[in-house]
Amino acid sequence: MIAIPRSRLGKKSVYAIYWILYVLLFGFIQAGPFHDYRNAFASEIISLPMRALFVAIVLEVMMERLLFRNKIWLFILLYIPLILLFAVIQRWIDNTFILEYFLTQWQKEPLLSISPFIYSIIKLQFVVTIPFSVKLFYNWMREQHRSMRMAEEKTQAELLILRNQFHPHFIFNVLNTLYAKTLMTSPESAEIVARMSSLLRFSIYEINTTRIPLEKEIKYLEDYIALQKVRFDHHQQISFHIDGNPDNKFLEPFILMAFVENSFKHSMPNEYGDSWITISISIQQEWLTAKIENSAVPGHSGHQLFNGHSGGVGLENVKRRLNLIYGENHTLKISQNEDSYFVYLKLKLESNE
């Protein structure tokens, strides 16, 4: 796997080397047949801050905020007036300083004279093309690295979900038979079997997709919560609330489930009394906000809340998947106090629009 360097010092060093080579190259070219290296290098150094600013705006601002976020047309629309503006600034520097004090053998021309203005544009384009290409290649490598990590994390999630399971067809055949036998004699038991079958079907088949409808994820949560209610009878107070319309919204599978499963795992009824869980999911336009809070045993350290090895898909695995898939389009906060745990998750949903 290719490692992507993240050092700011490394980036600054690359920039420094690039500008040194640039000044050397154009300094020797500018010296020309007269071998006037002193004035040639001086003129390049005078123009260097303006050109460095131009390259920094294109690479660090426009590429990061527009090009790499698929706003290509906006990048082009802003790039054209930007290079024209800096070409005008370059012409002003040429006439005011360089041709006045250094390259005096060259003739001054009006600020917007066509030939020197086009030359300034070409030179600025040359200056930015090499670092632009390098950064484009670096971003491609970074995306490849990210894709490989996503595939690796997804594989780990699949292995954790499918570990120790029987053959799916065998399980579903048994559950269907059990459902048919209990439907007439015990409708409540039949309902439990039906929900269990739905949970297994979801966990086995939906894990192979990169995204699922939000309605399916919510239905999965409803089935899981219904089974937990039966399991603990009335010894666990459970509140589950959905606000907003989940239609035509998509997300990565098993993101919400990991946190809900963890809340049940760490809020089981005990000698201190009944436990409680509050789950609230809000869908507002393209954003989903989930708030999950559960009771805790007084004096318990709660360390298991933060590890990824206590079963399920693992919270650490989910945190990595959130960072890889949603990046800055998500917020995750996990907090605890003496008698409760709280999870706040906000992420940007996809749609087919």
Short mmCIF file of C-alpha atoms in Angstrom, two decimals:
data_model
loop_
_atom_site.label_atom_id
_atom_site.label_comp_id
_atom_site.label_asym_id
_atom_site.label_seq_id
_atom_site.Cartn_x
_atom_site.Cartn_y
_atom_site.Cartn_z
CA MET A 1 0.00 0.00 0.00
CA ILE A 2 1.33 3.45 -0.94
CA ALA A 3 1.87 5.75 2.02
CA ILE A 4 0.76 9.34 1.52
CA PRO A 5 3.01 11.86 3.30
CA ARG A 6 1.23 14.45 5.39
CA SER A 7 4.12 16.54 6.68
CA ARG A 8 3.68 20.28 6.25
CA LEU A 9 7.46 20.65 6.39
CA GLY A 10 7.75 18.28 3.42
CA LYS A 11 5.33 20.38 1.38
CA LYS A 12 7.23 23.58 2.17
CA SER A 13 10.50 21.93 1.18
CA VAL A 14 9.05 20.86 -2.17
CA TYR A 15 7.81 24.40 -2.83
CA ALA A 16 11.23 25.85 -1.92
CA ILE A 17 13.06 23.48 -4.28
CA TYR A 18 10.59 24.25 -7.08
CA TRP A 19 11.03 28.02 -6.79
CA ILE A 20 14.82 27.78 -6.61
CA LEU A 21 14.87 25.70 -9.81
CA TYR A 22 12.39 28.09 -11.43
CA VAL A 23 14.52 31.17 -10.64
CA LEU A 24 17.66 29.43 -11.90
CA LEU A 25 16.01 28.32 -15.15
CA PHE A 26 14.45 31.66 -16.09
CA GLY A 27 17.40 33.62 -14.73
CA PHE A 28 19.73 31.91 -17.23
CA ILE A 29 17.15 32.31 -20.01
CA GLN A 30 16.59 35.98 -19.17
CA ALA A 31 20.37 36.68 -19.15
CA GLY A 32 20.40 35.98 -22.86
CA PRO A 33 23.37 36.57 -25.11
CA PHE A 34 24.58 39.47 -22.94
CA HIS A 35 25.13 37.14 -19.97
CA ASP A 36 23.67 39.78 -17.67
CA TYR A 37 23.05 37.30 -14.86
CA ARG A 38 22.88 39.86 -12.07
CA ASN A 39 19.97 41.82 -13.53
CA ALA A 40 18.28 38.71 -14.90
CA PHE A 41 18.20 36.97 -11.51
CA ALA A 42 17.20 40.21 -9.78
CA SER A 43 14.19 40.61 -12.09
CA GLU A 44 13.07 37.04 -11.45
CA ILE A 45 13.40 37.44 -7.68
CA ILE A 46 11.36 40.70 -7.77
CA SER A 47 8.51 38.89 -9.56
CA LEU A 48 8.77 35.80 -7.38
CA PRO A 49 6.40 36.83 -4.51
CA MET A 50 3.62 37.70 -6.97
CA ARG A 51 4.00 34.40 -8.83
CA ALA A 52 4.26 32.42 -5.62
CA LEU A 53 1.01 34.04 -4.43
CA PHE A 54 -0.68 33.13 -7.73
CA VAL A 55 0.43 29.49 -7.46
CA ALA A 56 -0.61 29.31 -3.78
CA ILE A 57 -4.12 30.62 -4.56
CA VAL A 58 -4.57 28.11 -7.38
CA LEU A 59 -3.15 25.09 -5.54
CA GLU A 60 -4.13 25.62 -1.90
CA VAL A 61 -7.45 27.40 -2.33
CA MET A 62 -9.03 26.77 -5.73
CA MET A 63 -7.90 23.18 -6.20
CA GLU A 64 -8.72 22.15 -2.63
CA ARG A 65 -12.08 23.92 -2.39
CA LEU A 66 -13.32 23.71 -5.97
CA LEU A 67 -11.53 21.22 -8.22
CA PHE A 68 -11.25 18.41 -5.66
CA ARG A 69 -14.90 18.93 -4.69
CA ASN A 70 -16.12 18.45 -8.28
CA LYS A 71 -16.79 22.16 -8.84
CA ILE A 72 -14.83 22.13 -12.08
CA TRP A 73 -16.78 24.80 -13.95
CA LEU A 74 -16.54 27.20 -11.04
CA PHE A 75 -12.79 26.54 -10.91
CA ILE A 76 -12.46 27.43 -14.62
CA LEU A 77 -14.67 30.53 -14.31
CA LEU A 78 -12.53 31.86 -11.45
CA TYR A 79 -9.18 30.79 -12.90
CA ILE A 80 -9.53 32.83 -16.11
CA PRO A 81 -10.02 36.26 -14.43
CA LEU A 82 -7.41 35.33 -11.81
CA ILE A 83 -4.63 34.70 -14.33
CA LEU A 84 -5.62 37.86 -16.26
CA LEU A 85 -5.44 39.91 -13.06
CA PHE A 86 -1.99 38.57 -12.17
CA ALA A 87 -0.82 39.15 -15.74
CA VAL A 88 -1.76 42.82 -15.32
CA ILE A 89 0.14 42.93 -12.02
CA GLN A 90 3.15 41.34 -13.71
CA ARG A 91 3.08 43.96 -16.49
CA TRP A 92 2.95 46.73 -13.88
CA ILE A 93 5.95 45.21 -12.03
CA ASP A 94 7.82 44.93 -15.34
CA ASN A 95 7.28 48.57 -16.31
CA THR A 96 7.71 50.05 -12.83
CA PHE A 97 10.72 48.13 -11.52
CA ILE A 98 12.28 45.54 -13.79
CA LEU A 99 12.56 47.52 -17.05
CA GLU A 100 13.23 50.74 -15.15
CA TYR A 101 16.16 49.56 -13.01
CA PHE A 102 17.39 46.18 -14.21
CA LEU A 103 16.63 45.16 -17.79
CA THR A 104 17.09 48.68 -19.09
CA GLN A 105 18.04 47.49 -22.56
CA TRP A 106 14.46 46.30 -23.05
CA GLN A 107 11.89 48.78 -24.32
CA LYS A 108 8.87 49.68 -22.21
CA GLU A 109 5.45 49.13 -23.74
CA PRO A 110 1.93 50.15 -22.58
CA LEU A 111 0.52 48.15 -19.64
CA LEU A 112 -2.01 46.21 -21.75
CA SER A 113 0.05 45.94 -24.89
CA ILE A 114 -0.95 42.66 -26.53
CA SER A 115 2.39 40.90 -27.04
CA PRO A 116 3.95 41.39 -23.57
CA PHE A 117 0.56 40.83 -21.91
CA ILE A 118 0.16 37.44 -23.64
CA TYR A 119 3.78 36.62 -22.73
CA SER A 120 2.97 37.34 -19.05
CA ILE A 121 -0.06 35.04 -19.23
CA ILE A 122 1.98 32.25 -20.83
CA LYS A 123 4.71 32.61 -18.21
CA LEU A 124 2.20 32.48 -15.34
CA GLN A 125 0.59 29.43 -16.92
CA PHE A 126 3.99 27.75 -17.17
CA VAL A 127 4.73 28.61 -13.54
CA VAL A 128 1.54 26.98 -12.28
CA THR A 129 1.37 23.98 -14.66
CA ILE A 130 4.10 21.86 -13.04
CA PRO A 131 2.93 22.17 -9.39
CA PHE A 132 -0.68 21.86 -10.61
CA SER A 133 0.14 18.54 -12.30
CA VAL A 134 2.07 17.27 -9.29
CA LYS A 135 -0.77 18.14 -6.91
CA LEU A 136 -3.31 16.53 -9.26
CA PHE A 137 -1.26 13.33 -9.29
CA TYR A 138 -0.82 13.47 -5.51
CA ASN A 139 -4.60 13.80 -5.05
CA TRP A 140 -5.18 10.83 -7.37
CA MET A 141 -2.77 8.75 -5.27
CA ARG A 142 -4.51 9.92 -2.09
CA GLU A 143 -7.91 8.87 -3.47
CA GLN A 144 -6.52 5.49 -4.49
CA HIS A 145 -5.10 5.06 -1.00
CA ARG A 146 -8.44 6.07 0.50
CA SER A 147 -10.33 3.60 -1.72
CA MET A 148 -8.02 0.76 -0.66
CA ARG A 149 -8.51 1.64 3.00
CA MET A 150 -12.29 1.76 2.53
CA ALA A 151 -12.24 -1.68 0.92
CA GLU A 152 -10.11 -3.01 3.77
CA GLU A 153 -12.42 -1.58 6.44
CA LYS A 154 -15.48 -2.93 4.63
CA THR A 155 -13.91 -6.38 4.46
CA GLN A 156 -13.24 -6.29 8.20
CA ALA A 157 -16.86 -5.28 8.84
CA GLU A 158 -18.11 -8.13 6.66
CA LEU A 159 -15.94 -10.67 8.50
CA LEU A 160 -17.14 -9.42 11.88
CA ILE A 161 -20.79 -9.54 10.82
CA LEU A 162 -20.61 -12.96 9.19
CA ARG A 163 -18.35 -14.65 11.75
CA ASN A 164 -19.72 -17.90 13.24
CA GLN A 165 -22.89 -17.83 11.12
CA PHE A 166 -24.51 -20.94 9.63
CA HIS A 167 -25.27 -21.12 5.93
CA PRO A 168 -27.88 -18.37 5.27
CA HIS A 169 -30.28 -20.59 3.32
CA PHE A 170 -30.36 -23.10 6.15
CA ILE A 171 -31.09 -20.37 8.72
CA PHE A 172 -33.89 -18.81 6.66
CA ASN A 173 -35.50 -22.18 5.93
CA VAL A 174 -35.53 -23.01 9.65
CA LEU A 175 -36.94 -19.59 10.56
CA ASN A 176 -39.64 -19.79 7.89
CA THR A 177 -40.69 -23.20 9.18
CA LEU A 178 -40.70 -21.95 12.76
CA TYR A 179 -42.73 -18.89 11.77
CA ALA A 180 -45.37 -21.04 10.05
CA LYS A 181 -45.65 -23.37 13.07
CA THR A 182 -46.03 -20.56 15.62
CA LEU A 183 -48.26 -18.21 13.63
CA MET A 184 -51.51 -19.92 14.67
CA THR A 185 -50.57 -21.02 18.19
CA SER A 186 -48.52 -18.01 19.33
CA PRO A 187 -48.73 -14.85 17.17
CA GLU A 188 -46.28 -13.01 19.48
CA SER A 189 -43.67 -15.72 19.01
CA ALA A 190 -44.28 -15.62 15.25
CA GLU A 191 -43.65 -11.87 15.30
CA ILE A 192 -40.33 -12.43 17.07
CA VAL A 193 -39.31 -15.03 14.49
CA ALA A 194 -40.29 -12.70 11.62
CA ARG A 195 -38.20 -9.85 13.04
CA MET A 196 -35.25 -12.14 13.63
CA SER A 197 -35.46 -13.34 10.03
CA SER A 198 -35.55 -9.72 8.83
CA LEU A 199 -32.49 -8.85 10.91
CA LEU A 200 -30.48 -11.79 9.58
CA ARG A 201 -31.49 -11.14 5.98
CA PHE A 202 -30.43 -7.50 6.30
CA SER A 203 -27.10 -8.25 7.99
CA ILE A 204 -26.14 -10.95 5.48
CA TYR A 205 -27.16 -9.35 2.19
CA GLU A 206 -27.10 -5.58 2.70
CA ILE A 207 -23.51 -5.57 3.99
CA ASN A 208 -22.36 -6.27 0.41
CA THR A 209 -23.68 -2.91 -0.84
CA THR A 210 -21.85 0.40 -0.57
CA ARG A 211 -25.00 2.30 0.37
CA ILE A 212 -28.56 1.45 1.36
CA PRO A 213 -31.84 3.36 1.60
CA LEU A 214 -32.25 5.09 4.94
CA GLU A 215 -35.69 3.44 5.28
CA LYS A 216 -34.00 0.01 5.37
CA GLU A 217 -31.54 1.08 8.05
CA ILE A 218 -34.43 2.45 10.15
CA LYS A 219 -36.48 -0.73 9.62
CA TYR A 220 -33.46 -2.74 10.76
CA LEU A 221 -33.23 -0.59 13.90
CA GLU A 222 -36.96 -1.04 14.56
CA ASP A 223 -36.69 -4.83 14.31
CA TYR A 224 -33.63 -4.88 16.56
CA ILE A 225 -35.27 -2.66 19.18
CA ALA A 226 -38.47 -4.73 19.09
CA LEU A 227 -36.48 -7.89 19.84
CA GLN A 228 -34.67 -6.17 22.70
CA LYS A 229 -38.00 -5.10 24.20
CA VAL A 230 -39.14 -8.73 24.21
CA ARG A 231 -35.82 -9.85 25.65
CA PHE A 232 -35.93 -7.51 28.65
CA ASP A 233 -39.71 -7.45 29.03
CA HIS A 234 -40.51 -4.25 31.00
CA HIS A 235 -37.16 -3.90 32.77
CA GLN A 236 -35.73 -1.56 30.18
CA GLN A 237 -37.30 1.75 29.19
CA ILE A 238 -36.75 2.34 25.49
CA SER A 239 -37.64 5.49 23.56
CA PHE A 240 -37.18 5.51 19.78
CA HIS A 241 -38.20 8.58 17.79
CA ILE A 242 -37.84 9.47 14.09
CA ASP A 243 -38.33 13.03 12.85
CA GLY A 244 -38.27 13.87 9.15
CA ASN A 245 -38.73 12.04 5.86
CA PRO A 246 -36.21 9.26 5.06
CA ASP A 247 -37.46 8.76 1.48
CA ASN A 248 -34.83 8.88 -1.27
CA LYS A 249 -31.99 9.16 1.26
CA PHE A 250 -29.01 6.77 1.36
CA LEU A 251 -26.14 6.03 3.72
CA GLU A 252 -23.41 3.48 4.39
CA PRO A 253 -24.92 0.29 5.96
CA PHE A 254 -24.48 -0.52 9.67
CA ILE A 255 -23.37 2.96 10.68
CA LEU A 256 -26.29 3.70 13.03
CA MET A 257 -26.65 0.10 14.14
CA ALA A 258 -23.19 -0.02 15.71
CA PHE A 259 -24.05 2.76 18.16
CA VAL A 260 -27.56 1.43 18.93
CA GLU A 261 -26.19 -2.08 19.53
CA ASN A 262 -23.53 -0.65 21.83
CA SER A 263 -26.12 1.27 23.87
CA PHE A 264 -28.09 -1.93 24.55
CA LYS A 265 -24.93 -3.82 25.38
CA HIS A 266 -23.94 -1.37 28.11
CA SER A 267 -27.33 -0.56 29.62
CA MET A 268 -28.64 -3.98 30.63
CA PRO A 269 -30.88 -4.15 33.72
CA ASN A 270 -28.89 -4.96 36.86
CA GLU A 271 -29.04 -4.95 40.63
CA TYR A 272 -29.22 -1.14 40.59
CA GLY A 273 -32.62 -1.24 38.91
CA ASP A 274 -34.12 -0.85 35.44
CA SER A 275 -32.13 0.68 32.61
CA TRP A 276 -33.11 3.12 29.89
CA ILE A 277 -32.21 4.02 26.32
CA THR A 278 -33.25 7.08 24.31
CA ILE A 279 -32.74 7.09 20.54
CA SER A 280 -33.63 10.14 18.46
CA ILE A 281 -33.05 10.39 14.71
CA SER A 282 -33.73 13.58 12.79
CA ILE A 283 -33.64 13.95 8.99
CA GLN A 284 -33.43 17.55 7.79
CA GLN A 285 -32.93 17.88 4.03
CA GLU A 286 -29.58 16.17 3.30
CA TRP A 287 -28.43 15.82 6.91
CA LEU A 288 -29.11 13.08 9.46
CA THR A 289 -28.66 13.72 13.16
CA ALA A 290 -28.70 10.82 15.63
CA LYS A 291 -28.67 11.22 19.41
CA ILE A 292 -28.31 8.01 21.41
CA GLU A 293 -28.18 8.05 25.20
CA ASN A 294 -28.29 5.13 27.62
CA SER A 295 -27.99 4.47 31.33
CA ALA A 296 -24.82 3.08 32.87
CA VAL A 297 -23.94 1.19 36.01
CA PRO A 298 -22.77 3.73 38.66
CA GLY A 299 -19.04 3.56 39.17
CA HIS A 300 -18.44 1.64 35.93
CA SER A 301 -15.48 3.04 34.01
CA GLY A 302 -17.26 2.80 30.71
CA HIS A 303 -14.04 1.92 28.89
CA GLN A 304 -15.81 -0.65 26.76
CA LEU A 305 -17.81 2.13 25.16
CA PHE A 306 -14.72 3.26 23.34
CA ASN A 307 -13.12 0.02 22.23
CA GLY A 308 -13.91 -1.85 19.10
CA HIS A 309 -13.50 -5.42 20.32
CA SER A 310 -16.65 -6.09 22.30
CA GLY A 311 -18.68 -7.53 19.43
CA GLY A 312 -20.82 -6.25 16.59
CA VAL A 313 -19.04 -4.31 13.89
CA GLY A 314 -16.92 -2.52 16.51
CA LEU A 315 -17.00 1.18 17.28
CA GLU A 316 -13.40 1.73 16.24
CA ASN A 317 -14.18 0.17 12.88
CA VAL A 318 -17.20 2.44 12.49
CA LYS A 319 -15.17 5.53 13.42
CA ARG A 320 -12.62 4.68 10.73
CA ARG A 321 -15.37 4.09 8.17
CA LEU A 322 -16.97 7.42 9.03
CA ASN A 323 -13.65 9.21 8.54
CA LEU A 324 -12.94 7.44 5.27
CA ILE A 325 -16.40 7.68 3.71
CA TYR A 326 -17.83 10.94 5.07
CA GLY A 327 -14.69 12.86 6.03
CA GLU A 328 -15.61 16.44 6.92
CA ASN A 329 -19.26 15.69 6.09
CA HIS A 330 -19.80 14.11 9.49
CA THR A 331 -19.50 14.94 13.19
CA LEU A 332 -19.17 12.31 15.92
CA LYS A 333 -19.08 13.10 19.63
CA ILE A 334 -19.08 10.45 22.38
CA SER A 335 -19.30 11.51 26.00
CA GLN A 336 -20.01 9.90 29.36
CA ASN A 337 -20.71 10.84 32.95
CA GLU A 338 -21.35 8.90 36.15
CA ASP A 339 -24.64 7.29 35.12
CA SER A 340 -25.05 7.66 31.33
CA TYR A 341 -23.37 7.50 27.93
CA PHE A 342 -24.21 9.85 25.06
CA VAL A 343 -23.48 9.60 21.32
CA TYR A 344 -24.05 12.46 18.88
CA LEU A 345 -23.70 11.70 15.17
CA LYS A 346 -24.39 14.03 12.28
CA LEU A 347 -23.68 13.04 8.67
CA LYS A 348 -24.55 14.09 5.16
CA LEU A 349 -26.92 11.74 3.36
CA GLU A 350 -26.81 10.87 -0.32
CA SER A 351 -29.79 11.02 -2.67
CA ASN A 352 -30.67 10.03 -6.23
CA GLU A 353 -31.45 13.61 -7.23
#
